[in-house]
CSV table of C-alpha atoms in Angstrom, one decimal:
chain,number,residue,atom,x,y,z
A,94,MET,CA,5.0,-2.9,10.6
A,95,VAL,CA,1.3,-2.7,10.0
A,96,ARG,CA,0.5,-2.6,6.3
A,97,CYS,CA,-3.3,-2.7,6.0
A,98,SER,CA,-5.5,-3.4,9.0
A,99,ALA,CA,-9.0,-2.4,10.2
A,100,ALA,CA,-8.0,-3.5,13.7
A,101,ASP,CA,-6.7,-1.1,16.3
A,102,VAL,CA,-3.0,-1.0,16.7
A,103,SER,CA,-1.1,-0.3,20.0
A,104,LEU,CA,2.1,1.7,19.9
A,105,SER,CA,4.6,2.5,22.6
A,106,THR,CA,4.9,6.3,22.7
A,107,ALA,CA,8.0,6.1,24.9
A,108,ARG,CA,9.7,3.9,22.3
A,109,ILE,CA,8.6,6.2,19.4
A,110,MET,CA,10.0,9.3,21.2
A,111,TYR,CA,13.2,7.5,22.4
A,112,ARG,CA,14.1,6.4,18.9
A,113,GLU,CA,12.8,9.6,17.3
A,114,MET,CA,10.5,7.6,15.1
A,115,GLU,CA,8.1,9.1,12.6
A,116,ILE,CA,4.7,7.5,11.9
A,117,MET,CA,3.1,8.2,8.6
A,118,GLY,CA,-0.1,6.8,7.0
A,119,SER,CA,-0.5,6.6,3.3
A,120,TRP,CA,-2.7,5.1,0.6
A,121,GLY,CA,0.2,5.2,-1.8
A,122,CYS,CA,3.6,6.9,-2.1
A,123,ARG,CA,4.7,10.5,-2.6
A,124,PRO,CA,5.0,11.8,-6.2
A,125,VAL,CA,8.7,12.3,-5.7
A,126,ASP,CA,9.1,8.6,-5.0
A,127,TYR,CA,7.6,7.4,-8.3
A,128,PRO,CA,10.7,7.7,-10.6
A,129,LYS,CA,12.8,5.6,-8.2
A,130,ILE,CA,10.0,3.0,-7.8
A,131,MET,CA,9.5,2.8,-11.6
A,132,GLU,CA,13.3,2.3,-12.0
A,133,LEU,CA,13.2,-0.5,-9.4
A,134,VAL,CA,10.4,-2.2,-11.3
A,135,LYS,CA,12.2,-1.7,-14.7
A,136,ILE,CA,15.4,-3.4,-13.5
A,137,GLY,CA,13.5,-6.2,-11.7
A,138,LYS,CA,14.4,-5.2,-8.2
A,139,LEU,CA,10.7,-4.7,-7.3
A,140,LYS,CA,8.5,-7.6,-8.2
A,141,VAL,CA,5.1,-5.9,-8.8
A,142,LYS,CA,3.2,-9.0,-9.9
A,143,GLU,CA,3.7,-10.5,-6.4
A,144,LEU,CA,2.3,-7.4,-4.7
A,145,VAL,CA,-1.1,-7.5,-6.5
A,146,THR,CA,-3.5,-9.7,-4.6
A,147,ASP,CA,-6.7,-8.9,-6.6
A,148,ARG,CA,-7.8,-7.5,-10.0
A,149,PHE,CA,-11.1,-5.6,-10.7
A,150,LYS,CA,-12.8,-4.4,-13.8
A,151,LEU,CA,-13.4,-0.7,-14.0
A,152,GLU,CA,-17.2,-1.2,-13.4
A,153,GLU,CA,-16.3,-3.0,-10.1
A,154,ILE,CA,-14.3,-0.1,-8.7
A,155,ASN,CA,-16.8,0.7,-6.0
A,156,ASP,CA,-16.7,-3.0,-4.8
A,157,ALA,CA,-12.9,-2.8,-4.8
A,158,PHE,CA,-12.9,0.4,-2.7
A,159,GLU,CA,-15.3,-1.2,-0.2
A,160,LEU,CA,-13.1,-4.3,0.2
A,161,MET,CA,-10.1,-2.1,0.7
A,162,ARG,CA,-11.8,-0.1,3.4
A,163,LYS,CA,-12.5,-3.4,5.1
A,164,GLY,CA,-8.8,-4.5,4.9
A,165,GLU,CA,-9.7,-7.6,2.9
A,166,PHE,CA,-6.7,-7.5,0.5
A,167,LEU,CA,-3.3,-6.0,0.3
A,168,ARG,CA,-3.0,-4.5,-3.2
A,169,SER,CA,-5.4,-4.4,-6.1
A,170,VAL,CA,-5.4,-3.2,-9.7
A,171,ILE,CA,-8.2,-1.8,-11.7
A,172,VAL,CA,-8.2,-3.2,-15.2
A,173,PHE,CA,-9.6,-1.2,-18.1
């Protein structure tokens, strides 16, 4: 699984077709997924704190987006 990478990724189209895989890119999750995700956080099944690699102030948001485009961190939070 590739999470966040600026590098090119090679995929076997034969394997994708044989296994009937679906490849999807995303910067987040679908709106219908949020209630389930929030429930997993609430009951402690999803450890959100460990997923956040960086924190930025609101005035640093452009810097945060630039670092994200470069693939220099996994997950960040903008703090007000």
